[in-house]
Amino acid sequence: MTECENSYIKLPDTDPCLFDRLLKWIYTGSTLMPEDINDLCSLLVMADEYMLNDLKMRCEEDIISKLCPENVVQIMEIAHKLPLVSDNLMSECKEVFVKEYNKVKECQPDMEKIIASVPGLMTEIFSHFHKSSNKHKARRVTFRIEDAGDPLEDVSTVYSGYSSTGSY
């Protein structure tokens, strides 16, 4: 065993700076979070490898706080590969994507290719769009009550569909 002889362990494919942050989290319960989203994602994967769910949640929260139209497509692409604790990150990504679609489209000319490269992502986005567009729809209902003496004497328009007024 070379680890015993050399007093160190090689961790291939591990960024020493990120591993240092992981160790600080283990020993103190806090660490300086990386500014770069790719580093945050790498730290999240490392936290998953070492079963640190609290650090994984913290990484997800930091990624959510950095969401914007310029990076939402890349984050959605990456998020499908990450061992996420909850659905919050993807929900927030879809929310930003739908609300800021014009900005996203302007900032991400290759958006369609990226979304198409992730199986199921297009369906998730459409489903979210459908749910969010149906939340705020008000139904417009018009009642026409005809009286024997004067047709169309009173017309009432109701937006909820649950009440009406009229004369009999």
PDB file of C-alpha atoms in Angstrom:
ATOM      1  CA  MET A   1       0.000   0.000   0.000  1.00  0.00           C
ATOM      2  CA  THR A   2       1.604   3.197  -1.164  1.00  0.00           C
ATOM      3  CA  GLU A   3      -0.728   5.327   0.968  1.00  0.00           C
ATOM      4  CA  CYS A   4       0.829   3.941   4.136  1.00  0.00           C
ATOM      5  CA  GLU A   5       4.368   4.429   2.872  1.00  0.00           C
ATOM      6  CA  ASN A   6       3.884   7.907   1.392  1.00  0.00           C
ATOM      7  CA  SER A   7       1.403   9.317   3.957  1.00  0.00           C
ATOM      8  CA  TYR A   8      -0.939  10.572   1.259  1.00  0.00           C
ATOM      9  CA  ILE A   9      -3.859   9.310  -0.786  1.00  0.00           C
ATOM     10  CA  LYS A  10      -4.264  10.042  -4.470  1.00  0.00           C
ATOM     11  CA  LEU A  11      -7.747  11.114  -5.480  1.00  0.00           C
ATOM     12  CA  PRO A  12      -7.827  11.097  -9.281  1.00  0.00           C
ATOM     13  CA  ASP A  13     -10.138  13.543 -11.029  1.00  0.00           C
ATOM     14  CA  THR A  14     -10.538  15.580  -7.847  1.00  0.00           C
ATOM     15  CA  ASP A  15      -9.861  19.305  -7.741  1.00  0.00           C
ATOM     16  CA  PRO A  16      -7.659  19.941  -4.666  1.00  0.00           C
ATOM     17  CA  CYS A  17      -9.297  23.302  -3.993  1.00  0.00           C
ATOM     18  CA  LEU A  18     -12.785  21.778  -4.037  1.00  0.00           C
ATOM     19  CA  PHE A  19     -11.642  18.862  -1.882  1.00  0.00           C
ATOM     20  CA  ASP A  20     -10.257  21.372   0.619  1.00  0.00           C
ATOM     21  CA  ARG A  21     -13.688  23.035   0.742  1.00  0.00           C
ATOM     22  CA  LEU A  22     -15.302  19.634   1.262  1.00  0.00           C
ATOM     23  CA  LEU A  23     -12.970  18.916   4.180  1.00  0.00           C
ATOM     24  CA  LYS A  24     -13.710  22.320   5.717  1.00  0.00           C
ATOM     25  CA  TRP A  25     -17.433  21.499   5.461  1.00  0.00           C
ATOM     26  CA  ILE A  26     -16.883  18.136   7.169  1.00  0.00           C
ATOM     27  CA  TYR A  27     -14.894  19.656  10.045  1.00  0.00           C
ATOM     28  CA  THR A  28     -16.688  22.980  10.546  1.00  0.00           C
ATOM     29  CA  GLY A  29     -20.119  22.668   8.915  1.00  0.00           C
ATOM     30  CA  SER A  30     -19.433  25.620   6.651  1.00  0.00           C
ATOM     31  CA  THR A  31     -17.164  26.557   3.792  1.00  0.00           C
ATOM     32  CA  LEU A  32     -16.694  29.237   1.199  1.00  0.00           C
ATOM     33  CA  MET A  33     -18.852  28.202  -1.755  1.00  0.00           C
ATOM     34  CA  PRO A  34     -17.346  28.420  -5.254  1.00  0.00           C
ATOM     35  CA  GLU A  35     -18.503  31.251  -7.498  1.00  0.00           C
ATOM     36  CA  ASP A  36     -18.307  29.201 -10.685  1.00  0.00           C
ATOM     37  CA  ILE A  37     -21.381  27.065 -11.386  1.00  0.00           C
ATOM     38  CA  ASN A  38     -19.297  24.207 -12.797  1.00  0.00           C
ATOM     39  CA  ASP A  39     -17.272  24.146  -9.567  1.00  0.00           C
ATOM     40  CA  LEU A  40     -20.499  24.148  -7.556  1.00  0.00           C
ATOM     41  CA  CYS A  41     -21.726  21.168  -9.563  1.00  0.00           C
ATOM     42  CA  SER A  42     -18.414  19.349  -9.018  1.00  0.00           C
ATOM     43  CA  LEU A  43     -18.629  20.043  -5.282  1.00  0.00           C
ATOM     44  CA  LEU A  44     -22.191  18.719  -5.285  1.00  0.00           C
ATOM     45  CA  VAL A  45     -21.021  15.471  -6.929  1.00  0.00           C
ATOM     46  CA  MET A  46     -18.195  15.164  -4.381  1.00  0.00           C
ATOM     47  CA  ALA A  47     -20.661  15.771  -1.543  1.00  0.00           C
ATOM     48  CA  ASP A  48     -22.788  12.957  -2.954  1.00  0.00           C
ATOM     49  CA  GLU A  49     -19.773  10.615  -3.082  1.00  0.00           C
ATOM     50  CA  TYR A  50     -19.091  11.291   0.606  1.00  0.00           C
ATOM     51  CA  MET A  51     -22.820  11.226   1.535  1.00  0.00           C
ATOM     52  CA  LEU A  52     -22.964  14.835   2.730  1.00  0.00           C
ATOM     53  CA  ASN A  53     -26.614  15.685   2.043  1.00  0.00           C
ATOM     54  CA  ASP A  54     -26.417  19.006   3.882  1.00  0.00           C
ATOM     55  CA  LEU A  55     -23.578  20.137   1.594  1.00  0.00           C
ATOM     56  CA  LYS A  56     -25.499  18.886  -1.440  1.00  0.00           C
ATOM     57  CA  MET A  57     -28.502  21.001  -0.392  1.00  0.00           C
ATOM     58  CA  ARG A  58     -26.256  24.015   0.124  1.00  0.00           C
ATOM     59  CA  CYS A  59     -24.756  23.550  -3.359  1.00  0.00           C
ATOM     60  CA  GLU A  60     -28.243  23.313  -4.885  1.00  0.00           C
ATOM     61  CA  GLU A  61     -29.301  26.498  -3.086  1.00  0.00           C
ATOM     62  CA  ASP A  62     -26.233  28.321  -4.375  1.00  0.00           C
ATOM     63  CA  ILE A  63     -26.866  27.157  -7.930  1.00  0.00           C
ATOM     64  CA  ILE A  64     -30.483  28.361  -7.655  1.00  0.00           C
ATOM     65  CA  SER A  65     -29.285  31.754  -6.417  1.00  0.00           C
ATOM     66  CA  LYS A  66     -27.107  32.100  -9.531  1.00  0.00           C
ATOM     67  CA  LEU A  67     -29.865  31.231 -12.030  1.00  0.00           C
ATOM     68  CA  CYS A  68     -30.396  33.753 -14.811  1.00  0.00           C
ATOM     69  CA  PRO A  69     -31.529  33.711 -18.465  1.00  0.00           C
ATOM     70  CA  GLU A  70     -27.890  33.528 -19.579  1.00  0.00           C
ATOM     71  CA  ASN A  71     -27.150  30.228 -17.801  1.00  0.00           C
ATOM     72  CA  VAL A  72     -30.496  28.484 -17.244  1.00  0.00           C
ATOM     73  CA  VAL A  73     -30.231  26.217 -20.299  1.00  0.00           C
ATOM     74  CA  GLN A  74     -26.754  24.986 -19.340  1.00  0.00           C
ATOM     75  CA  ILE A  75     -27.852  24.444 -15.739  1.00  0.00           C
ATOM     76  CA  MET A  76     -30.872  22.405 -16.882  1.00  0.00           C
ATOM     77  CA  GLU A  77     -28.545  20.320 -19.031  1.00  0.00           C
ATOM     78  CA  ILE A  78     -26.123  19.737 -16.139  1.00  0.00           C
ATOM     79  CA  ALA A  79     -28.860  19.226 -13.514  1.00  0.00           C
ATOM     80  CA  HIS A  80     -30.100  16.086 -15.257  1.00  0.00           C
ATOM     81  CA  LYS A  81     -26.711  14.490 -14.572  1.00  0.00           C
ATOM     82  CA  LEU A  82     -26.439  15.613 -10.942  1.00  0.00           C
ATOM     83  CA  PRO A  83     -27.439  13.608  -7.858  1.00  0.00           C
ATOM     84  CA  LEU A  84     -29.917  16.239  -6.603  1.00  0.00           C
ATOM     85  CA  VAL A  85     -31.501  16.163  -3.158  1.00  0.00           C
ATOM     86  CA  SER A  86     -34.797  17.667  -4.315  1.00  0.00           C
ATOM     87  CA  ASP A  87     -36.662  18.894  -7.388  1.00  0.00           C
ATOM     88  CA  ASN A  88     -36.172  22.548  -6.396  1.00  0.00           C
ATOM     89  CA  LEU A  89     -33.317  23.225  -8.804  1.00  0.00           C
ATOM     90  CA  MET A  90     -35.131  21.874 -11.851  1.00  0.00           C
ATOM     91  CA  SER A  91     -38.372  23.599 -10.813  1.00  0.00           C
ATOM     92  CA  GLU A  92     -36.591  26.933 -10.511  1.00  0.00           C
ATOM     93  CA  CYS A  93     -34.822  26.383 -13.839  1.00  0.00           C
ATOM     94  CA  LYS A  94     -38.111  25.704 -15.610  1.00  0.00           C
ATOM     95  CA  GLU A  95     -39.690  28.738 -13.930  1.00  0.00           C
ATOM     96  CA  VAL A  96     -36.885  31.052 -15.098  1.00  0.00           C
ATOM     97  CA  PHE A  97     -36.972  29.490 -18.566  1.00  0.00           C
ATOM     98  CA  VAL A  98     -40.725  30.044 -18.986  1.00  0.00           C
ATOM     99  CA  LYS A  99     -40.862  33.528 -17.412  1.00  0.00           C
ATOM    100  CA  GLU A 100     -37.763  34.848 -19.168  1.00  0.00           C
ATOM    101  CA  TYR A 101     -38.116  32.927 -22.444  1.00  0.00           C
ATOM    102  CA  ASN A 102     -37.410  35.903 -24.727  1.00  0.00           C
ATOM    103  CA  LYS A 103     -34.172  36.716 -22.878  1.00  0.00           C
ATOM    104  CA  VAL A 104     -33.158  33.048 -22.788  1.00  0.00           C
ATOM    105  CA  LYS A 105     -33.754  32.717 -26.523  1.00  0.00           C
ATOM    106  CA  GLU A 106     -31.695  35.845 -27.170  1.00  0.00           C
ATOM    107  CA  CYS A 107     -28.798  34.730 -24.931  1.00  0.00           C
ATOM    108  CA  GLN A 108     -28.782  31.088 -25.998  1.00  0.00           C
ATOM    109  CA  PRO A 109     -28.772  30.716 -29.796  1.00  0.00           C
ATOM    110  CA  ASP A 110     -28.039  26.966 -29.512  1.00  0.00           C
ATOM    111  CA  MET A 111     -30.785  26.427 -26.920  1.00  0.00           C
ATOM    112  CA  GLU A 112     -32.748  23.956 -29.072  1.00  0.00           C
ATOM    113  CA  LYS A 113     -29.750  21.651 -29.570  1.00  0.00           C
ATOM    114  CA  ILE A 114     -28.932  21.633 -25.867  1.00  0.00           C
ATOM    115  CA  ILE A 115     -32.521  20.924 -24.810  1.00  0.00           C
ATOM    116  CA  ALA A 116     -32.911  18.214 -27.452  1.00  0.00           C
ATOM    117  CA  SER A 117     -29.719  16.529 -26.229  1.00  0.00           C
ATOM    118  CA  VAL A 118     -31.270  15.839 -22.793  1.00  0.00           C
ATOM    119  CA  PRO A 119     -33.884  13.066 -22.924  1.00  0.00           C
ATOM    120  CA  GLY A 120     -37.202  14.193 -21.458  1.00  0.00           C
ATOM    121  CA  LEU A 121     -36.205  17.825 -20.896  1.00  0.00           C
ATOM    122  CA  MET A 122     -38.421  19.207 -23.660  1.00  0.00           C
ATOM    123  CA  THR A 123     -41.427  17.370 -22.210  1.00  0.00           C
ATOM    124  CA  GLU A 124     -40.664  18.697 -18.721  1.00  0.00           C
ATOM    125  CA  ILE A 125     -40.468  22.272 -20.021  1.00  0.00           C
ATOM    126  CA  PHE A 126     -43.732  21.958 -21.976  1.00  0.00           C
ATOM    127  CA  SER A 127     -45.441  20.414 -18.973  1.00  0.00           C
ATOM    128  CA  HIS A 128     -44.259  23.264 -16.727  1.00  0.00           C
ATOM    129  CA  PHE A 129     -45.347  25.838 -19.296  1.00  0.00           C
ATOM    130  CA  HIS A 130     -48.772  24.208 -19.542  1.00  0.00           C
ATOM    131  CA  LYS A 131     -49.211  24.151 -15.748  1.00  0.00           C
ATOM    132  CA  SER A 132     -48.092  27.760 -15.321  1.00  0.00           C
ATOM    133  CA  SER A 133     -50.244  29.055 -18.182  1.00  0.00           C
ATOM    134  CA  ASN A 134     -53.360  27.346 -16.802  1.00  0.00           C
ATOM    135  CA  LYS A 135     -52.836  28.745 -13.287  1.00  0.00           C
ATOM    136  CA  HIS A 136     -53.721  32.301 -14.198  1.00  0.00           C
ATOM    137  CA  LYS A 137     -56.482  31.798 -16.731  1.00  0.00           C
ATOM    138  CA  ALA A 138     -59.835  33.218 -15.780  1.00  0.00           C
ATOM    139  CA  ARG A 139     -62.834  31.929 -17.608  1.00  0.00           C
ATOM    140  CA  ARG A 140     -65.125  34.491 -19.145  1.00  0.00           C
ATOM    141  CA  VAL A 141     -68.742  33.427 -19.090  1.00  0.00           C
ATOM    142  CA  THR A 142     -71.605  35.483 -20.525  1.00  0.00           C
ATOM    143  CA  PHE A 143     -75.165  34.783 -19.472  1.00  0.00           C
ATOM    144  CA  ARG A 144     -78.087  36.018 -21.506  1.00  0.00           C
ATOM    145  CA  ILE A 145     -81.410  35.820 -19.774  1.00  0.00           C
ATOM    146  CA  GLU A 146     -84.390  36.257 -21.982  1.00  0.00           C
ATOM    147  CA  ASP A 147     -87.626  37.465 -20.494  1.00  0.00           C
ATOM    148  CA  ALA A 148     -90.887  36.795 -22.295  1.00  0.00           C
ATOM    149  CA  GLY A 149     -91.468  40.526 -22.740  1.00  0.00           C
ATOM    150  CA  ASP A 150     -88.031  41.872 -23.655  1.00  0.00           C
ATOM    151  CA  PRO A 151     -85.310  39.558 -25.002  1.00  0.00           C
ATOM    152  CA  LEU A 152     -81.790  40.332 -23.856  1.00  0.00           C
ATOM    153  CA  GLU A 153     -83.010  42.766 -21.220  1.00  0.00           C
ATOM    154  CA  ASP A 154     -80.070  42.015 -18.915  1.00  0.00           C
ATOM    155  CA  VAL A 155     -76.711  40.599 -19.886  1.00  0.00           C
ATOM    156  CA  SER A 156     -74.176  39.723 -17.228  1.00  0.00           C
ATOM    157  CA  THR A 157     -70.523  38.821 -17.718  1.00  0.00           C
ATOM    158  CA  VAL A 158     -68.864  36.828 -14.979  1.00  0.00           C
ATOM    159  CA  TYR A 159     -65.179  35.938 -14.786  1.00  0.00           C
ATOM    160  CA  SER A 160     -65.318  33.179 -12.219  1.00  0.00           C
ATOM    161  CA  GLY A 161     -68.121  31.158 -13.751  1.00  0.00           C
ATOM    162  CA  TYR A 162     -69.789  30.723 -10.344  1.00  0.00           C
ATOM    163  CA  SER A 163     -72.196  33.645 -10.083  1.00  0.00           C
ATOM    164  CA  SER A 164     -74.525  35.654 -12.251  1.00  0.00           C
ATOM    165  CA  THR A 165     -77.033  38.450 -12.108  1.00  0.00           C
ATOM    166  CA  GLY A 166     -80.129  38.851 -14.129  1.00  0.00           C
ATOM    167  CA  SER A 167     -83.715  40.009 -14.051  1.00  0.00           C
ATOM    168  CA  TYR A 168     -86.655  37.673 -14.373  1.00  0.00           C
TER     169      TYR A 168
END
